[in-house]
Short mmCIF file of C-alpha atoms in Angstrom, two decimals:
data_model
loop_
_atom_site.label_atom_id
_atom_site.label_comp_id
_atom_site.label_asym_id
_atom_site.label_seq_id
_atom_site.Cartn_x
_atom_site.Cartn_y
_atom_site.Cartn_z
CA UNK O 1 141.92 17.73 239.75
CA UNK O 2 143.66 18.28 236.56
CA UNK O 3 145.85 21.47 236.75
CA UNK O 4 144.89 24.36 234.80
CA UNK O 5 147.86 25.49 232.15
CA UNK O 6 149.22 28.83 232.46
CA UNK O 7 148.60 30.56 229.38
CA UNK O 8 149.89 33.81 230.25
CA UNK O 9 152.89 35.93 229.93
CA UNK O 10 156.05 34.42 230.94
CA UNK O 11 157.92 36.32 233.94
CA UNK O 12 161.08 38.29 232.53
CA UNK O 13 164.31 36.04 232.71
CA UNK O 14 167.65 37.35 234.35
CA UNK O 15 169.28 39.89 232.16
CA UNK O 16 171.94 38.61 230.27
CA UNK O 17 175.60 40.23 230.51
CA UNK O 18 175.97 41.64 226.85
CA UNK O 19 173.28 42.64 224.83
CA UNK O 20 171.86 40.46 221.86
CA UNK O 21 170.23 41.13 218.96
CA UNK O 22 166.65 39.20 218.10
CA UNK O 23 167.32 37.85 214.21
CA UNK O 24 163.47 37.40 213.64
CA UNK O 25 160.53 38.41 215.31
CA UNK O 26 156.86 39.49 214.25
CA UNK O 27 156.04 42.82 216.15
CA UNK O 28 152.74 42.94 214.71
CA UNK O 29 151.41 39.49 215.70
CA UNK O 30 153.12 39.92 219.31
CA UNK O 31 150.75 43.18 219.83
CA UNK O 32 147.70 41.22 219.03
CA UNK O 33 148.69 38.42 221.77
CA UNK O 34 146.34 39.18 224.59
CA UNK O 35 147.24 37.58 227.69
CA UNK O 36 147.44 38.02 231.39
CA UNK O 37 150.39 38.52 233.71
CA UNK O 38 152.51 41.01 231.95
CA UNK O 39 152.45 43.46 235.05
CA UNK O 40 152.49 42.57 238.46
CA UNK O 41 151.15 44.09 241.73
CA UNK O 42 153.47 45.31 244.60
CA UNK O 43 153.50 41.71 246.05
CA UNK O 44 154.70 39.88 243.14
CA UNK O 45 151.28 38.53 241.73
CA UNK O 46 150.18 38.68 238.13
CA UNK O 47 147.70 41.15 237.56
CA UNK O 48 145.05 39.97 235.22
CA UNK O 49 142.58 42.29 233.14
CA UNK O 50 145.50 44.79 232.34
CA UNK O 51 145.81 46.35 229.33
CA UNK O 52 147.69 44.80 226.35
CA UNK O 53 151.20 45.59 226.31
CA UNK O 54 152.25 48.40 223.67
CA UNK O 55 155.14 48.14 221.06
CA UNK O 56 156.95 50.48 223.71
CA UNK O 57 156.26 48.04 226.49
CA UNK O 58 157.71 45.50 224.36
CA UNK O 59 160.57 47.18 223.40
CA UNK O 60 161.37 48.49 226.98
CA UNK O 61 161.07 45.10 228.68
CA UNK O 62 163.41 43.48 225.72
CA UNK O 63 165.99 46.03 226.75
CA UNK O 64 165.94 45.51 230.22
CA UNK O 65 167.35 42.14 229.69
CA UNK O 66 169.50 42.71 227.33
CA UNK O 67 167.84 42.29 223.91
CA UNK O 68 168.57 45.61 222.37
CA UNK O 69 168.03 45.15 218.99
CA UNK O 70 165.73 43.00 216.84
CA UNK O 71 164.67 42.35 213.10
CA UNK O 72 161.21 42.74 212.44
CA UNK O 73 159.81 40.42 209.92
CA UNK O 74 156.87 41.44 207.50
CA UNK O 75 155.55 38.42 205.64
CA UNK O 76 152.34 39.13 204.44
CA UNK O 77 150.50 42.12 202.04
CA UNK O 78 149.72 44.09 205.00
CA UNK O 79 152.71 43.59 207.27
CA UNK O 80 155.07 44.47 204.62
CA UNK O 81 154.11 48.08 204.89
CA UNK O 82 153.53 48.15 208.72
CA UNK O 83 157.14 46.59 209.15
CA UNK O 84 158.65 49.53 206.92
CA UNK O 85 156.44 52.22 209.28
CA UNK O 86 157.86 50.59 212.48
CA UNK O 87 161.78 50.19 211.43
CA UNK O 88 161.54 53.97 210.71
CA UNK O 89 159.76 55.23 213.69
CA UNK O 90 161.93 53.02 216.06
CA UNK O 91 165.68 52.90 216.14
CA UNK O 92 165.85 49.34 217.93
CA UNK O 93 164.41 47.55 214.58
CA UNK O 94 165.51 46.93 211.01
CA UNK O 95 163.15 45.04 208.86
CA UNK O 96 162.98 41.90 206.54
CA UNK O 97 159.82 41.81 204.00
CA UNK O 98 158.35 39.39 201.91
CA UNK O 99 155.24 37.00 201.03
CA UNK O 100 155.49 34.09 203.12
CA UNK O 101 155.54 30.82 201.10
CA UNK O 102 152.14 30.14 202.60
CA UNK O 103 150.44 33.59 201.84
CA UNK O 104 152.11 32.95 198.37
CA UNK O 105 149.79 30.28 197.39
CA UNK O 106 146.82 31.60 198.94
CA UNK O 107 147.53 34.91 196.59
CA UNK O 108 147.76 32.76 193.97
CA UNK O 109 144.20 31.31 194.02
CA UNK O 110 145.34 27.57 195.10
CA UNK O 111 142.88 25.93 197.27
CA UNK O 112 143.98 22.66 197.65
CA UNK O 113 144.14 20.71 201.21
CA UNK O 114 147.83 20.03 201.86
CA UNK O 115 149.55 17.26 204.10
CA UNK O 116 148.59 19.50 207.30
CA UNK O 117 144.73 18.30 206.45
CA UNK O 118 143.51 22.05 206.69
CA UNK O 119 141.05 23.64 204.31
CA UNK O 120 142.33 26.49 202.89
CA UNK O 121 141.09 30.07 204.56
CA UNK O 122 141.76 32.72 202.17
CA UNK O 123 140.88 36.43 203.03
CA UNK O 124 139.79 38.95 201.05
CA UNK O 125 143.36 40.50 200.67
CA UNK O 126 144.21 36.98 199.03
CA UNK O 127 141.11 37.17 196.48
CA UNK O 128 141.73 40.98 196.09
CA UNK O 129 145.29 40.72 195.12
CA UNK O 130 146.90 38.31 192.98
CA UNK O 131 150.58 36.94 193.53
CA UNK O 132 152.42 39.22 191.44
CA UNK O 133 150.92 42.31 192.89
CA UNK O 134 152.12 41.06 196.26
CA UNK O 135 155.59 40.30 195.11
CA UNK O 136 155.47 43.94 193.49
CA UNK O 137 154.44 45.72 197.10
CA UNK O 138 157.42 43.60 198.47
CA UNK O 139 160.35 45.14 195.58
CA UNK O 140 158.51 48.44 196.24
CA UNK O 141 159.03 48.49 199.94
CA UNK O 142 162.65 47.36 199.75
CA UNK O 143 163.80 49.54 197.46
CA UNK O 144 161.97 52.66 199.36
CA UNK O 145 162.98 51.82 202.92
CA UNK O 146 166.69 51.72 203.85
CA UNK O 147 166.17 50.20 206.93
CA UNK O 148 164.60 47.28 205.28
CA UNK O 149 167.75 45.00 205.20
CA UNK O 150 166.77 41.93 204.38
CA UNK O 151 163.99 39.85 202.12
CA UNK O 152 161.87 37.55 204.08
CA UNK O 153 160.67 35.27 205.35
CA UNK O 154 160.51 33.14 201.84
CA UNK O 155 161.32 29.58 201.01
CA UNK O 156 159.27 26.13 200.90
CA UNK O 157 156.56 25.06 203.65
CA UNK O 158 155.65 21.56 202.12
CA UNK O 159 153.72 20.88 205.14
CA UNK O 160 151.27 23.36 204.40
CA UNK O 161 151.34 23.03 200.47
CA UNK O 162 150.10 20.15 198.08
CA UNK O 163 151.34 19.70 194.57
CA UNK O 164 150.23 22.53 192.85
CA UNK O 165 150.99 24.98 196.13
CA UNK O 166 154.63 23.90 196.06
CA UNK O 167 154.92 24.99 192.47
CA UNK O 168 153.82 28.44 193.46
CA UNK O 169 155.83 28.46 196.73
CA UNK O 170 159.14 27.31 194.58
CA UNK O 171 158.46 30.20 191.99
CA UNK O 172 157.48 32.93 194.81
CA UNK O 173 160.64 31.61 196.45
CA UNK O 174 162.90 32.39 193.44
CA UNK O 175 161.12 35.57 192.84
CA UNK O 176 162.75 36.66 196.35
CA UNK O 177 165.73 35.31 195.69
CA UNK O 178 166.09 37.25 192.68
CA UNK O 179 165.04 40.39 194.49
CA UNK O 180 167.58 40.18 197.29
CA UNK O 181 170.63 39.70 195.38
CA UNK O 182 169.24 42.71 193.07
CA UNK O 183 169.25 44.75 195.81
CA UNK O 184 172.27 43.43 197.72
CA UNK O 185 170.07 42.46 200.81
CA UNK O 186 170.10 39.30 202.78
CA UNK O 187 167.67 36.70 202.60
CA UNK O 188 165.94 34.90 205.62
CA UNK O 189 164.29 31.64 204.56
CA UNK O 190 161.56 29.74 205.95
CA UNK O 191 162.30 25.72 205.58
CA UNK O 192 159.44 23.16 206.88
CA UNK O 193 159.58 19.78 205.53
CA UNK O 194 161.73 20.73 202.45
CA UNK O 195 165.45 20.80 203.37
CA UNK O 196 166.60 19.16 200.26
CA UNK O 197 164.52 21.34 197.64
CA UNK O 198 165.50 24.53 199.70
CA UNK O 199 169.15 23.69 199.10
CA UNK O 200 168.29 23.03 195.36
CA UNK O 201 166.71 26.13 194.74
CA UNK O 202 169.66 28.16 196.24
CA UNK O 203 172.62 26.26 194.47
CA UNK O 204 170.55 26.26 191.19
CA UNK O 205 169.52 30.18 191.31
CA UNK O 206 172.78 31.11 193.63
CA UNK O 207 172.15 31.85 197.28
CA UNK O 208 172.45 35.53 198.18
CA UNK O 209 175.99 36.28 199.88
CA UNK O 210 174.07 36.77 202.94
CA UNK O 211 171.60 33.69 203.44
CA UNK O 212 170.06 33.24 206.60
CA UNK O 213 167.87 30.09 207.79
CA UNK O 214 165.47 31.54 210.18
CA UNK O 215 164.63 29.18 212.67
CA UNK O 216 166.76 26.50 211.67
CA UNK O 217 164.97 22.71 211.78
CA UNK O 218 167.09 20.64 209.96
CA UNK O 219 169.64 18.33 211.58
CA UNK O 220 173.45 17.61 211.71
CA UNK O 221 173.79 17.08 208.25
CA UNK O 222 171.89 19.90 206.64
CA UNK O 223 174.04 22.02 209.24
CA UNK O 224 177.08 21.10 207.72
CA UNK O 225 176.06 21.63 204.38
CA UNK O 226 174.94 25.04 205.49
CA UNK O 227 178.07 25.95 206.99
CA UNK O 228 180.38 24.70 203.91
CA UNK O 229 178.57 27.25 201.82
CA UNK O 230 178.76 30.02 204.13
CA UNK O 231 175.00 29.98 205.10
CA UNK O 232 173.88 31.60 208.80
CA UNK O 233 171.65 29.72 210.82
CA UNK O 234 169.58 31.14 213.20
CA UNK O 235 168.22 29.14 216.47
CA UNK O 236 164.74 29.61 218.17
CA UNK O 237 162.98 28.02 221.21
CA UNK O 238 162.81 24.66 219.84
CA UNK O 239 166.37 23.90 220.56
CA UNK O 240 165.34 23.90 224.39
CA UNK O 241 162.55 21.58 223.80
CA UNK O 242 163.21 17.92 225.19
CA UNK O 243 163.02 16.03 222.40
CA UNK O 244 165.37 17.83 219.97
CA UNK O 245 168.55 16.48 220.28
CA UNK O 246 169.04 16.47 216.68
CA UNK O 247 168.54 20.07 216.65
CA UNK O 248 171.08 20.45 219.52
CA UNK O 249 172.95 18.41 217.25
CA UNK O 250 172.98 20.45 214.35
CA UNK O 251 173.71 23.75 216.62
CA UNK O 252 176.93 22.22 217.76
CA UNK O 253 178.14 22.12 213.76
CA UNK O 254 177.57 25.82 213.27
CA UNK O 255 180.94 27.85 214.17
CA UNK O 256 180.11 31.28 216.13
CA UNK O 257 180.58 33.50 213.32
CA UNK O 258 177.72 32.15 211.26
CA UNK O 259 175.44 31.50 214.31
CA UNK O 260 172.29 33.75 215.57
CA UNK O 261 169.19 33.66 217.80
CA UNK O 262 165.67 34.62 217.40
CA UNK O 263 162.39 34.25 218.95
CA UNK O 264 160.28 34.07 216.13
CA UNK O 265 157.54 35.81 218.64
CA UNK O 266 154.66 34.98 218.88
CA UNK O 267 155.31 31.49 218.69
CA UNK O 268 158.39 28.84 219.66
CA UNK O 269 158.39 30.16 223.37
CA UNK O 270 161.35 28.88 224.73
CA UNK O 271 161.22 26.08 227.32
CA UNK O 272 159.47 25.85 230.25
CA UNK O 273 157.30 28.32 228.85
CA UNK O 274 156.12 26.58 225.78
CA UNK O 275 152.63 27.08 224.81
CA UNK O 276 152.63 30.50 226.28
CA UNK O 277 152.92 33.66 224.31
CA UNK O 278 156.23 34.69 223.04
CA UNK O 279 158.12 37.82 222.54
CA UNK O 280 161.73 39.54 222.52
CA UNK O 281 162.26 39.88 226.07
CA UNK O 282 162.43 35.88 226.11
CA UNK O 283 165.19 35.58 223.91
CA UNK O 284 167.59 35.08 226.72
CA UNK O 285 166.46 31.56 227.45
CA UNK O 286 167.63 30.65 224.07
CA UNK O 287 170.87 32.48 224.14
CA UNK O 288 171.46 30.35 227.84
CA UNK O 289 170.55 27.27 225.86
CA UNK O 290 173.02 28.06 222.79
CA UNK O 291 175.59 28.62 225.46
CA UNK O 292 174.83 25.10 227.60
CA UNK O 293 174.74 23.06 224.47
CA UNK O 294 177.82 24.55 222.82
CA UNK O 295 180.12 24.81 226.29
CA UNK O 296 180.60 28.37 225.25
CA UNK O 297 180.36 31.21 227.82
CA UNK O 298 177.37 33.42 228.12
CA UNK O 299 179.55 36.25 227.63
CA UNK O 300 180.93 35.09 224.24
CA UNK O 301 177.59 34.00 222.78
CA UNK O 302 175.80 37.61 223.24
CA UNK O 303 178.96 39.30 221.92
CA UNK O 304 179.37 36.86 218.81
CA UNK O 305 175.72 36.60 217.90
CA UNK O 306 175.32 40.37 217.96
CA UNK O 307 178.31 40.87 215.95
CA UNK O 308 177.07 37.96 213.38
CA UNK O 309 173.73 40.17 213.23
CA UNK O 310 175.64 43.07 212.19
CA UNK O 311 177.47 41.58 209.60
CA UNK O 312 174.33 40.48 207.78
CA UNK O 313 172.30 43.33 208.14
CA UNK O 314 174.78 46.41 208.72
CA UNK O 315 175.02 48.51 212.17
CA UNK O 316 171.90 50.13 213.54
#
């Protein structure tokens, strides 16, 4: 008889020896994830049908294992404003705001089928809000919210865009790059199946001083190129996946001062919990993978990734 795969919340990991920063998480989506197993009974069994964890629950669980701060990323029209509200209410959070490249395509009215093979599924907000208005909201929120310290995630996603969509993504990306430089903010990049094209835009337009490849997915060659320009690379759960030797090779090319870690929650949960919901409290698994792959002590990795995050975003 086939085993039923567990889709509930993974158990909390062993706490880290020093606090770390989650460079990229989507708390509004984490809160929307309903799964069993967050709470446990006195005998250690997972309690099912318990209430979904609140934001305070997530922040407390993250802090209990050493993840004391995080960058909340709002990258659609609604979550841009939600992110501003969250970071002003919670001292553990800073914000990044943008219109995600795949969202930009929908706001621009492009409805072509991309290499992913999926039929576009716009919502009312995509029909009602043109792309220039969505970008204007990003700029207004970033200007008005001191705890928003980055523009992102923005970039190119050629897996989910056809020819016209790629043109729209490129123009939206360039607008975000310009905004980050105008406001003196960091830039968080989304790069999927578009490594060369992302680099082309950054070199042509001039990358912001603090440019971060969120959830880095390139190889060692791209890592070396990024390092040569002083760009920051942030690694998530996929660096722990068995098949990703090229990604681990890329990690070895990154000096500590340009390296960060993230969950990208609720996605990309670290091994061995792939396929289960992700949240900032699971970041220690990625931190431990980074220490193992690079041959550095866990204490050294914790200290350096947090120091690097403060260099990029400022103190909080």
